[in-house]
mmCIF file of C-alpha atoms in Angstrom:
data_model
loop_
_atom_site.group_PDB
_atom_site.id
_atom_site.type_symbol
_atom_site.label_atom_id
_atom_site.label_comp_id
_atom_site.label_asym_id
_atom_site.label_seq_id
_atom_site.Cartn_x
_atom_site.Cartn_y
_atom_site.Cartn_z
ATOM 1 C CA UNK D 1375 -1.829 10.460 7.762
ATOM 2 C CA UNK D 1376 -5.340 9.276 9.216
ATOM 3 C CA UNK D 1377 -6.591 8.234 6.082
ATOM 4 C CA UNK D 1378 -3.201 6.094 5.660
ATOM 5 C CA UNK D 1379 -3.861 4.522 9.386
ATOM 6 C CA UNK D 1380 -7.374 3.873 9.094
ATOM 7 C CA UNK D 1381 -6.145 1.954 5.625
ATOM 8 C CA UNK D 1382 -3.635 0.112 7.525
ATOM 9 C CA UNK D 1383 -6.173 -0.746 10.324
ATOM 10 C CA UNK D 1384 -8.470 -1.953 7.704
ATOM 11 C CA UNK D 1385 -6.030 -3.537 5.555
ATOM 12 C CA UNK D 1386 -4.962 -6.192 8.667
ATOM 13 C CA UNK D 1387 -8.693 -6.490 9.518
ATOM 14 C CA UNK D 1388 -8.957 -7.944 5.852
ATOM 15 C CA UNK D 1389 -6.246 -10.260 6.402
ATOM 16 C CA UNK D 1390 -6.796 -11.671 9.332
ATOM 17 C CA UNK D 1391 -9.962 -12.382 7.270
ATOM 18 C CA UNK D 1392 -8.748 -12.972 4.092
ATOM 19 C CA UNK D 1393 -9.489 -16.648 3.682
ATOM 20 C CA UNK D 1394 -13.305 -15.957 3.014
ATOM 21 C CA UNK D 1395 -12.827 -14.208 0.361
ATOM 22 C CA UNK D 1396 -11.371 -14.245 -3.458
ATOM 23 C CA UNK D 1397 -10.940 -11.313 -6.038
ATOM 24 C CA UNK D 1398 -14.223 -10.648 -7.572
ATOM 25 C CA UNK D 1399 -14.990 -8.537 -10.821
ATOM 26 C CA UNK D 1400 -18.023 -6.890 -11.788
ATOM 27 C CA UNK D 1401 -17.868 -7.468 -15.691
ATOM 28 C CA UNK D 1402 -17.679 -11.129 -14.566
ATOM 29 C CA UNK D 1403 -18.875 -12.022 -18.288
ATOM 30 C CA UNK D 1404 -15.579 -11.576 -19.573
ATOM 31 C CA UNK D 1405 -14.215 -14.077 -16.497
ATOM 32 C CA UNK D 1406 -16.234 -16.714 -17.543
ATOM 33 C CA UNK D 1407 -13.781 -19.794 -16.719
ATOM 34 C CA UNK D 1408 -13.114 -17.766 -13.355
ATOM 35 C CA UNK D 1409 -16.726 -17.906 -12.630
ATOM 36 C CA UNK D 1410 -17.728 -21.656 -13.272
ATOM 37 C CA UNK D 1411 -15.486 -24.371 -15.089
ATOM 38 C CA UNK D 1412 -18.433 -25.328 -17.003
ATOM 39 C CA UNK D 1413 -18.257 -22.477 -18.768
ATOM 40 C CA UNK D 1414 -14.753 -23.100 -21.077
ATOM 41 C CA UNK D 1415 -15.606 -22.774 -24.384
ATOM 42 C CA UNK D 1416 -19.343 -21.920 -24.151
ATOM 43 C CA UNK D 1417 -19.316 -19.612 -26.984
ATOM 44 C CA UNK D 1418 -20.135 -19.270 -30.174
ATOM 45 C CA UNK D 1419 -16.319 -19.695 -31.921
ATOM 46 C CA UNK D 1420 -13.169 -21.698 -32.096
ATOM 47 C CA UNK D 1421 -10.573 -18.945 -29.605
ATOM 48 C CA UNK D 1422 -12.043 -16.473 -27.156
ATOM 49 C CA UNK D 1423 -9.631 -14.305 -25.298
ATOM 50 C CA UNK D 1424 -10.350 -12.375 -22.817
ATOM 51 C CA UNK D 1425 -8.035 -9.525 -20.618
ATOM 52 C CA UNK D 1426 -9.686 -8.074 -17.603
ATOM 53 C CA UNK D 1427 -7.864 -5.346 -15.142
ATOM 54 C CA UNK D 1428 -9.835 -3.668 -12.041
ATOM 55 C CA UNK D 1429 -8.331 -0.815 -9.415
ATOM 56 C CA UNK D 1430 -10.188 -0.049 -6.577
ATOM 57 C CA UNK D 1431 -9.426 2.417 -3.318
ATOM 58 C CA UNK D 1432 -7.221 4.524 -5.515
ATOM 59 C CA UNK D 1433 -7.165 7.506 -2.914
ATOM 60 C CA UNK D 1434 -5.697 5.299 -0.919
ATOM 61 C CA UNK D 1435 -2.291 4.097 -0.211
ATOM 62 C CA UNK D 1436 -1.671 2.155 -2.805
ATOM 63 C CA UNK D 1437 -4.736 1.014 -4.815
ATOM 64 C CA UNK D 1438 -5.760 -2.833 -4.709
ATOM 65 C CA UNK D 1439 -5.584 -3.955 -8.284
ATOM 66 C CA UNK D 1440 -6.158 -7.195 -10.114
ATOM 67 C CA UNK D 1441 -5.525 -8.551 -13.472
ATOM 68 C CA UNK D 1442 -7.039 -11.372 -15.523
ATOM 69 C CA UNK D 1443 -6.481 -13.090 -18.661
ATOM 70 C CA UNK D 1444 -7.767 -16.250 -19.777
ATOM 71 C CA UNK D 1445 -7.742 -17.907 -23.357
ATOM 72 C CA UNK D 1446 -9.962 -21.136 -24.351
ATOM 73 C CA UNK D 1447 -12.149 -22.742 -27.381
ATOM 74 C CA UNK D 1448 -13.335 -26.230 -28.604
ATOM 75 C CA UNK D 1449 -11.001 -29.096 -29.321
ATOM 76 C CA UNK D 1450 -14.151 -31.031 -30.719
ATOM 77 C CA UNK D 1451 -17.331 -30.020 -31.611
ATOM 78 C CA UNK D 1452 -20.376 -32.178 -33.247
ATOM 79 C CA UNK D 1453 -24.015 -31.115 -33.725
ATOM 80 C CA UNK D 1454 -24.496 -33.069 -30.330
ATOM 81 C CA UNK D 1455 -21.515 -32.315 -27.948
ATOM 82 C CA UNK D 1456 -18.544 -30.969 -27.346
ATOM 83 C CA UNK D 1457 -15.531 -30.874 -25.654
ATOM 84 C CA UNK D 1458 -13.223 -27.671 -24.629
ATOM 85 C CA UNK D 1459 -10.233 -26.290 -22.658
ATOM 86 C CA UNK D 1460 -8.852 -23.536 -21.706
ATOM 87 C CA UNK D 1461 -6.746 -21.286 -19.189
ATOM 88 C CA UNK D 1462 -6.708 -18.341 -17.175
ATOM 89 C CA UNK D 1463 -4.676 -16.153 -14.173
ATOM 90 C CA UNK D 1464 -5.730 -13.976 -12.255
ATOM 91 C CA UNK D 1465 -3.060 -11.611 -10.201
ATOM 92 C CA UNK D 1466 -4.026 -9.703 -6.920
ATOM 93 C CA UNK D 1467 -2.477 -7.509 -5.377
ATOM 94 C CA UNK D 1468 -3.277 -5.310 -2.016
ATOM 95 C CA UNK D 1469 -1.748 -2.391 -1.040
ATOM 96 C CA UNK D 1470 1.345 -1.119 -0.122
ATOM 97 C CA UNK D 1471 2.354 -4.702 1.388
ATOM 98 C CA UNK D 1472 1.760 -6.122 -2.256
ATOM 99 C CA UNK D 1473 -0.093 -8.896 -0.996
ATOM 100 C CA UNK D 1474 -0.428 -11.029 -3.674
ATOM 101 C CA UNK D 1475 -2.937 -13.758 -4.853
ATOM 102 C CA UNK D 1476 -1.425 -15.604 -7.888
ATOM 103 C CA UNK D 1477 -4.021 -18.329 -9.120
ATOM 104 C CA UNK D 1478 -3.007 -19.810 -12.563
ATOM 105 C CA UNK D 1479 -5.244 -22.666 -13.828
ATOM 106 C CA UNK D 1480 -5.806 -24.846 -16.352
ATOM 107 C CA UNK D 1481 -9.420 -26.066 -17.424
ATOM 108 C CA UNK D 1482 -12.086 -28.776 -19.762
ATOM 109 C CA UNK D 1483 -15.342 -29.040 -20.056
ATOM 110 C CA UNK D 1484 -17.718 -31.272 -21.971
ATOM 111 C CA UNK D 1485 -21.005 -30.522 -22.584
ATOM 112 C CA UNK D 1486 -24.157 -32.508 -24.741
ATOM 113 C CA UNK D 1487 -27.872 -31.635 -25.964
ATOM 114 C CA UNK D 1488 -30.340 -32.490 -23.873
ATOM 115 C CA UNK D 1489 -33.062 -30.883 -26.220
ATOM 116 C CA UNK D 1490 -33.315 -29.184 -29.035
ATOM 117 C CA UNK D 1491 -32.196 -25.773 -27.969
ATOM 118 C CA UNK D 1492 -30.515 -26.721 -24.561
ATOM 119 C CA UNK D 1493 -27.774 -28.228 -23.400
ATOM 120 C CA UNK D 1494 -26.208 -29.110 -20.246
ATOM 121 C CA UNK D 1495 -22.038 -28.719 -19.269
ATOM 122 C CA UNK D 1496 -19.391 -30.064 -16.641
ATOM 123 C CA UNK D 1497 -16.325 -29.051 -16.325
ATOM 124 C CA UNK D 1498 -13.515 -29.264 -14.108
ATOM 125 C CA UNK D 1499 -9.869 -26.824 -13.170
ATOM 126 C CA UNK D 1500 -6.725 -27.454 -11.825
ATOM 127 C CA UNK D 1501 -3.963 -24.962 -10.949
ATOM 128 C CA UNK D 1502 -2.055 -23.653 -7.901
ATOM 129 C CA UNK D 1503 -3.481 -21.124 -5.369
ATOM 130 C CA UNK D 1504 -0.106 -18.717 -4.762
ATOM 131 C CA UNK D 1505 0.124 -15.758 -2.012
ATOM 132 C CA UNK D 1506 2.711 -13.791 -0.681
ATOM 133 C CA UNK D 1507 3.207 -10.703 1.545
ATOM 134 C CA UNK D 1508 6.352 -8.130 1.580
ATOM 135 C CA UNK D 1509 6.280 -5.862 4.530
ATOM 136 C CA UNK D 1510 8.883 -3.025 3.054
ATOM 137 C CA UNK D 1511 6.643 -0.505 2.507
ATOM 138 C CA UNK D 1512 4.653 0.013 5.941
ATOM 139 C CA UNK D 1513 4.818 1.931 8.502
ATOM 140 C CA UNK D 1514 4.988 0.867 11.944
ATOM 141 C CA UNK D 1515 4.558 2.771 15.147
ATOM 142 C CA UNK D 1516 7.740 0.940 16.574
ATOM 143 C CA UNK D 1517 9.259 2.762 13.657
ATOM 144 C CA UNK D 1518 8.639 6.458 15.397
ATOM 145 C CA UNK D 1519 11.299 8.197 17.010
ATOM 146 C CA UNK D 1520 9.742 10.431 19.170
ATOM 147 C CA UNK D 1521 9.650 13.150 16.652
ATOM 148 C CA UNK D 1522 8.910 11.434 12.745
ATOM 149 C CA UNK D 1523 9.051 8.316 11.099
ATOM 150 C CA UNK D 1524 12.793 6.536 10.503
ATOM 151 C CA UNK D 1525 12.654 3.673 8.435
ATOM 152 C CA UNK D 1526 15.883 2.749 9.679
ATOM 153 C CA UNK D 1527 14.461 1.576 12.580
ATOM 154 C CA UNK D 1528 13.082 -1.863 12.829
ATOM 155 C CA UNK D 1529 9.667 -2.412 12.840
ATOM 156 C CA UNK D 1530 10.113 -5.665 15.524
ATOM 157 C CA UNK D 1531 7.701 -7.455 12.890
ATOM 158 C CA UNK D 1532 8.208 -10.631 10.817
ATOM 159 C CA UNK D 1533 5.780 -10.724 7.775
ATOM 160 C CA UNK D 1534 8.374 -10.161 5.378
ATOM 161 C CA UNK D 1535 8.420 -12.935 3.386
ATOM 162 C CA UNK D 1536 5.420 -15.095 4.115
ATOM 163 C CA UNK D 1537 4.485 -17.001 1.318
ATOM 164 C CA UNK D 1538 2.495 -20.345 0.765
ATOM 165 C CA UNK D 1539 1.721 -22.084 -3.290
ATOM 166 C CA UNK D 1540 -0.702 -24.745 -2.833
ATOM 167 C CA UNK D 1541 -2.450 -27.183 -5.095
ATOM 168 C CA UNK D 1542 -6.098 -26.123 -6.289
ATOM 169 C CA UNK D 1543 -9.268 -27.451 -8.085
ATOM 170 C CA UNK D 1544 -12.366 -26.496 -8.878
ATOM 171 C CA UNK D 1545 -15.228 -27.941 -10.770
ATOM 172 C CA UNK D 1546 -19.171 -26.834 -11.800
ATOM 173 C CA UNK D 1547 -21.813 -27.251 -14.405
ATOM 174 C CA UNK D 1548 -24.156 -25.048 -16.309
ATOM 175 C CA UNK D 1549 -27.513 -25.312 -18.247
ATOM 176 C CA UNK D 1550 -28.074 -23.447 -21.337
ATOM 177 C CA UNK D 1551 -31.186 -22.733 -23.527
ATOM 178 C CA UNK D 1552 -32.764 -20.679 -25.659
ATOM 179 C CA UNK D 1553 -36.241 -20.052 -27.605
ATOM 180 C CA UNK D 1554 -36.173 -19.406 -31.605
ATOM 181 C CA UNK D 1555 -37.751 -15.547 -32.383
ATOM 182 C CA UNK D 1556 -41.288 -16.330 -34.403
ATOM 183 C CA UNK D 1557 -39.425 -14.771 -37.363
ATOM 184 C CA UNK D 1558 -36.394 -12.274 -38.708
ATOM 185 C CA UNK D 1559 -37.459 -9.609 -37.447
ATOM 186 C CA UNK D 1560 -39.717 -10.476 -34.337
ATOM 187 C CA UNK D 1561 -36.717 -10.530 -31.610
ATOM 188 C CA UNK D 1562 -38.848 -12.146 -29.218
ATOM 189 C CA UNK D 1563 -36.832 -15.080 -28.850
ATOM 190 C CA UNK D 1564 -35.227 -15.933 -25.169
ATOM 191 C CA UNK D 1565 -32.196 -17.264 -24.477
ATOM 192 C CA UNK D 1566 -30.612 -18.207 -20.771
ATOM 193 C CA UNK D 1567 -27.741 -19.696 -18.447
ATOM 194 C CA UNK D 1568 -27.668 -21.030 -14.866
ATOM 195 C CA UNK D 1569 -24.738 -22.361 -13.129
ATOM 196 C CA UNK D 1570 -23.511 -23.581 -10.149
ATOM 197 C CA UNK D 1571 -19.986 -23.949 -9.179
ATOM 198 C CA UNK D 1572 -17.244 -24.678 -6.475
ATOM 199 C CA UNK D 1573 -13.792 -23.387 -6.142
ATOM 200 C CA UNK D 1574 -10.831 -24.855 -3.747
ATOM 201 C CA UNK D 1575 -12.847 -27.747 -3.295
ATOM 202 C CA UNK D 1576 -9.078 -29.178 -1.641
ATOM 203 C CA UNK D 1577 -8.664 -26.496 0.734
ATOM 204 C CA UNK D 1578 -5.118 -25.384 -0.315
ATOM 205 C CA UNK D 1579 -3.482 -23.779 2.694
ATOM 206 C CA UNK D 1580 -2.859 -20.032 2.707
ATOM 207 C CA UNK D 1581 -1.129 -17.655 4.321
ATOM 208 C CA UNK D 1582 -2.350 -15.601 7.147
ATOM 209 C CA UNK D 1583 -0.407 -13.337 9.945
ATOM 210 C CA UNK D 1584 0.187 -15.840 12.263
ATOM 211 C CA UNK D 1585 0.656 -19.289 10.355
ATOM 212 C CA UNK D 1586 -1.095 -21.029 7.587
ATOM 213 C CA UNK D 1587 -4.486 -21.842 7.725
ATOM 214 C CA UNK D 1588 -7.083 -23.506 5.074
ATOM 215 C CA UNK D 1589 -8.500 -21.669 1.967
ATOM 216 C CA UNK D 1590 -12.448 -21.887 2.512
ATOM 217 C CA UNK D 1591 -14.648 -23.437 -0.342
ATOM 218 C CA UNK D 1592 -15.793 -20.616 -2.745
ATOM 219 C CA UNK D 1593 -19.947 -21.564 -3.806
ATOM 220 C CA UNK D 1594 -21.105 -19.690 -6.512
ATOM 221 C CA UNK D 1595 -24.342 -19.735 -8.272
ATOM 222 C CA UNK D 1596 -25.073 -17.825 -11.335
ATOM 223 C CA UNK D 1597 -28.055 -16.924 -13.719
ATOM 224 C CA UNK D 1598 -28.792 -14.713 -16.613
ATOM 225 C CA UNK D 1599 -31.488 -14.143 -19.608
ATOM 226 C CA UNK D 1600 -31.446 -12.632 -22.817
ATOM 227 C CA UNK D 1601 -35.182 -11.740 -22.980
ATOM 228 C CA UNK D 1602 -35.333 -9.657 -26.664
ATOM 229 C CA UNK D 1603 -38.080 -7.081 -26.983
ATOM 230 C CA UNK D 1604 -40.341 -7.470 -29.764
ATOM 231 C CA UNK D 1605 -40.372 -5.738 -33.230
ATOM 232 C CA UNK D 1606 -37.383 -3.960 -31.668
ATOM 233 C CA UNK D 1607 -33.246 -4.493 -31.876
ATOM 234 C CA UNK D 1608 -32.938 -4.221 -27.999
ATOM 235 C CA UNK D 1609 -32.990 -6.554 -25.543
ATOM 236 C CA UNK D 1610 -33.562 -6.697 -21.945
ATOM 237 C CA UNK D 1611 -30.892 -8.707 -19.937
ATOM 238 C CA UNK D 1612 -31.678 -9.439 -16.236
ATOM 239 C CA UNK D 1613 -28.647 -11.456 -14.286
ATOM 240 C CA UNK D 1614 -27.520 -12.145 -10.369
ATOM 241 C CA UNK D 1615 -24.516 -14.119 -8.893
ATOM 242 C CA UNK D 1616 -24.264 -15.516 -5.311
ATOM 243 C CA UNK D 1617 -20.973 -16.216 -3.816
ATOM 244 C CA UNK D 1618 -20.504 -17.944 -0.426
ATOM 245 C CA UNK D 1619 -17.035 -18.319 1.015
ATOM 246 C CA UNK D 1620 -16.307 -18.888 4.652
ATOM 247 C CA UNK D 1621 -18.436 -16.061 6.630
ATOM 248 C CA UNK D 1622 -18.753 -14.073 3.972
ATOM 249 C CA UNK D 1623 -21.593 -13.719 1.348
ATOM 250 C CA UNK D 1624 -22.282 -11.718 -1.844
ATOM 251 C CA UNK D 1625 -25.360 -11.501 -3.574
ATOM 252 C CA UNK D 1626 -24.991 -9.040 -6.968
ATOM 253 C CA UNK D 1627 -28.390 -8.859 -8.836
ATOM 254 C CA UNK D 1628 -28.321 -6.695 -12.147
ATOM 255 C CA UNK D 1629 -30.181 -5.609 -14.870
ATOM 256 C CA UNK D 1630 -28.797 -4.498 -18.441
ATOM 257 C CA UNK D 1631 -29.677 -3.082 -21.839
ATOM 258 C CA UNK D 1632 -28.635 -4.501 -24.856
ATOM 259 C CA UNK D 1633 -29.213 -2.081 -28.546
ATOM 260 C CA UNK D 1634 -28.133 -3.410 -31.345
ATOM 261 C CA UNK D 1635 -26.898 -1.215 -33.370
ATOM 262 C CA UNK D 1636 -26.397 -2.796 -37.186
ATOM 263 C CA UNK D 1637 -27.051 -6.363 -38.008
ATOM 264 C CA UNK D 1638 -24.180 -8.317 -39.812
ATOM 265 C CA UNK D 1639 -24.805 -9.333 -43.401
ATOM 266 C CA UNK D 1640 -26.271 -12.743 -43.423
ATOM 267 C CA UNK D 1641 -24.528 -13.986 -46.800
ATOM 268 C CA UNK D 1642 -21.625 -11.651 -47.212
ATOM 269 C CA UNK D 1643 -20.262 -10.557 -44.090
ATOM 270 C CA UNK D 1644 -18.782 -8.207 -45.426
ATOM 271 C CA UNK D 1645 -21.052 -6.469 -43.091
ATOM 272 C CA UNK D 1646 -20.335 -6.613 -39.224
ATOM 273 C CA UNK D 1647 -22.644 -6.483 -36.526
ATOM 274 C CA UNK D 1648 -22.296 -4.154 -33.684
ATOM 275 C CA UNK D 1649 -24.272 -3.503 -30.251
ATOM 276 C CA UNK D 1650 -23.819 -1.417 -27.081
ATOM 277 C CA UNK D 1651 -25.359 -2.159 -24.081
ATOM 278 C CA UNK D 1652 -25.792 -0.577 -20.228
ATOM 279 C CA UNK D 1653 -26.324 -2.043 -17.437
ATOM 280 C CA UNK D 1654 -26.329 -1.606 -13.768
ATOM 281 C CA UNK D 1655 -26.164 -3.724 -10.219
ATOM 282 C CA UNK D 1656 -26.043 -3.676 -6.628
ATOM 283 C CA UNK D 1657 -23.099 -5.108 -4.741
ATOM 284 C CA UNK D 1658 -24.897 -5.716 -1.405
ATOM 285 C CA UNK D 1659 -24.031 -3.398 1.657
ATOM 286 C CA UNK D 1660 -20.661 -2.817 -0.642
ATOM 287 C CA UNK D 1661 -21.438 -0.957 -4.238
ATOM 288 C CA UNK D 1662 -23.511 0.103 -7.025
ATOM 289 C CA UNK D 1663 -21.834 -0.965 -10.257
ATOM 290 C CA UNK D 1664 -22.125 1.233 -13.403
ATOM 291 C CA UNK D 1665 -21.356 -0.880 -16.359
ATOM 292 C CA UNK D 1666 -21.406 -0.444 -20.539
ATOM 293 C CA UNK D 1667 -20.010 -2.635 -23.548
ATOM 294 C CA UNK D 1668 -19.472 -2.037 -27.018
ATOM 295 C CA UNK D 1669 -19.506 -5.040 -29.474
ATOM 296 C CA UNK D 1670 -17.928 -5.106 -32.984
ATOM 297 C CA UNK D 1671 -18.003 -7.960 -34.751
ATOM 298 C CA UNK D 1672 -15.479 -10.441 -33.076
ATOM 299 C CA UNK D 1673 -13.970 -8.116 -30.663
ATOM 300 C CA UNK D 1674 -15.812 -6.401 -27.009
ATOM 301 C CA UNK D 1675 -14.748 -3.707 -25.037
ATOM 302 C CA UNK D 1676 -16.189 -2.918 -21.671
ATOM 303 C CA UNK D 1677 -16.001 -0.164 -19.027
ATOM 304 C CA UNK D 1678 -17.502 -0.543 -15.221
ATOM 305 C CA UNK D 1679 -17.029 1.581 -12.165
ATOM 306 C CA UNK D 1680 -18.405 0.659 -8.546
ATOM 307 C CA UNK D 1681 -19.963 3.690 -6.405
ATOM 308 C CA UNK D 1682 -18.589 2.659 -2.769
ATOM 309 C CA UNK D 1683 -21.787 2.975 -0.429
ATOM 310 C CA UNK D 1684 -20.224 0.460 2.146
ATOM 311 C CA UNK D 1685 -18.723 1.752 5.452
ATOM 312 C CA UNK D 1686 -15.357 1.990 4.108
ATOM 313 C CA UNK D 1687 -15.976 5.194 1.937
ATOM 314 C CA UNK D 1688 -15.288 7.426 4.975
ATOM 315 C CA UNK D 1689 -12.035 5.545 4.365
ATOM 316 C CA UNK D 1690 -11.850 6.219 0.651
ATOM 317 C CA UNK D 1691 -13.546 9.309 0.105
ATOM 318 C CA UNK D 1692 -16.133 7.806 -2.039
ATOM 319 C CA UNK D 1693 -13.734 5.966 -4.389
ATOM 320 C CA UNK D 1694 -14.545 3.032 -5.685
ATOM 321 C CA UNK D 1695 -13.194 0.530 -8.456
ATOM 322 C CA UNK D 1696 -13.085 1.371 -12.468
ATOM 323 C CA UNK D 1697 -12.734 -2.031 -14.455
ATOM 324 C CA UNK D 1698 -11.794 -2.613 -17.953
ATOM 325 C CA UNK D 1699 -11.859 -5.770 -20.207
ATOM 326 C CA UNK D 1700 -11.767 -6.522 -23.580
ATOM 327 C CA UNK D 1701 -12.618 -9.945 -25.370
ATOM 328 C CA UNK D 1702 -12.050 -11.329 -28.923
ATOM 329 C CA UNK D 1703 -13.099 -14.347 -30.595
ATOM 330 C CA UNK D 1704 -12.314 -16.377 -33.489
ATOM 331 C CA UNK D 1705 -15.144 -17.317 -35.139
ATOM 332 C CA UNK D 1706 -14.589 -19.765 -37.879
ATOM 333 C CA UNK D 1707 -16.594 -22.773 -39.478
ATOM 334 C CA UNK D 1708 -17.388 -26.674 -38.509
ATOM 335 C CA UNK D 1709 -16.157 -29.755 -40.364
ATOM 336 C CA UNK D 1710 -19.559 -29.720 -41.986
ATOM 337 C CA UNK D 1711 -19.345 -25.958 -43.406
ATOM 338 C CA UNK D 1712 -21.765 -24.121 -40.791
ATOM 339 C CA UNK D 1713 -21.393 -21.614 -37.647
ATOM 340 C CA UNK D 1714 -20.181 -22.838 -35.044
ATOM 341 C CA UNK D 1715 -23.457 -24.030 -32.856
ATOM 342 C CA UNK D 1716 -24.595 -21.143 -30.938
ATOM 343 C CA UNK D 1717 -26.437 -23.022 -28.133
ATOM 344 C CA UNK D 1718 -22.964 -24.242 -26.497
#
């Protein structure tokens, strides 16, 4: 019963605060049109799917949990440019109030060359920005008898209900590049991505205890390399995202290892490539994040869990939040009979 009440107490701490902060993931690769706009169809394929779900605070109440999926590719590509859309949702939902955060969107992006192995991307969102609370499932002391708790008894409050769906766009770019190995079998080639983007740049109004008030701006910037280590089939993968929102800030630096495990045939393909990689990062003042991914061929499937170390683990017990996703891509060929162009 404490552990329940210090949830609750908690719980209406976060929203009274709730508009300076969005859902966040920590396999954010597999969010990518979540992350920056910029960032639809920057792959190497025609289709990339991706399905993302996260729990967190499972001991207690009821666990916060949020899903994603998201679907996008190219509707034109040239040895120049190209220009993509795509779509995602992402569904939130907080304890035993079922708070919900419902943000469907739809997205394009256009990006060019700007060198030989670089390019540069825009791209721009539009959805709605949904949330809702139900009140059904709480406990309130007005609610106490005198001896136990009858939910017969009304709780004098008047949450049930609240809703708001609001308008919503976002926009950002991103810079991509990469450096050519000296050979096949050097792996000392480089390849990178930095991005900067901005979400509810309307301010959609939200829902809050009281009355509605205005969604904050969500800044994020983003960076990671590919650095490969040479005469090897590993690589070393260094990353960080920075979100500002409101009051609140996150800063999540991380590191990973990528193995390769068997190269795909170059002619055939009747051989498929495969890799596994390991990685780790700090969630400042919140969590360590344990993360791993196993590639093979078109398809990725990825496992994370986040070691609480915040002061809400005395809450919690420790818990913190396991996180799967899985991605798949359909790689086919150009108009001109080649791959499609990797540095996209």
């Amino acid at each position: 019963m404490k552990t329940k009440t210090l949830f609750l107490i908690c719980f209406f701490c976060q929203l009274s605060l709730i508009k300076a902060q969005d859902p966040h993931f920590t396999m954010y690769k597999f969010q990518p049109m979540y992350q920056n706009p910029a960032l639809t169809g920057s792959f190497s394929g025609d289709l990339r799917v991706n399905l993302n779900h996260r729990q967190q605070w499972a001991t207690v109440s009821e666990p916060y949990t949020t899903s994603h999926f998201s679907v996008d590719g190219c509707v034109r590509r040239t040895e120049t440019a190209q220009f993509c859309i795509g779509a995602f949702i992402i569904d939130d939902r907080a304890g035993a109030s079922d708070f919900r955060q419902l943000q469907p969107s739809l997205n394009m992006s256009a990006a060019i060359r700007v060198g030989e192995k670089s390019s540069i991307a825009a791209g721009i969102g539009a959805g709605v920005f949904s949330q809702s609370i139900h009140s059904g499932d709480l406990m309130w002391a007005s609610q106490y008898n005198g001896m136990n708790y009858d939910p017969a008894l009304s709780s004098g409050e008047s949450i049930e209900g609240l809703s708001s769906t609001k308008f919503d766009v976002h926009a950002g770019m991103a810079f991509k590049f990469q450096t050519e190995s000296t050979n096949m079998s050097s792996n000392d080639g480089v390849k990178g991505e930095f991005g900067i983007s901005a979400f509810h740049l309307n301010q959609p109004q939200q829902v809050t205890l009281l009355t509605e008030d205005s969604k904050h701006v969500r800044l994020a910037a983003h960076a990671e390399m590919s650095i490969g280590i040479e005469a090897t089939n590993s690589s070393v993968e260094p990353s960080f995202v920075v979100l500002l929102q409101g009051t609140q800030k996150e800063f999540l630096p991380g590191i990973s290892f990528r193995q390769v495990i068997r190269e795909e045939s170059k002619y055939t393909h009747f051989v498929k490539k495969s890799a596994l990689t390991l990685g780790c990062q700090l969630r400042t003042k919140d969590a360590v994040n344990i993360l791993t991914f196993f590639e093979l061929n078109n398809m990725a499937i990825g496992f994370s869990y986040d070691i609480n170390i915040s002061d809400f683990s005395k809450a919690t017990n420790g818990t913190g939040a396991f996180e799967f996703a899985i991605r798949y891509m359909i790689i086919g060929k150009t108009a001109g009979g080649t791959r499609n162009a990797p540095i996209f």
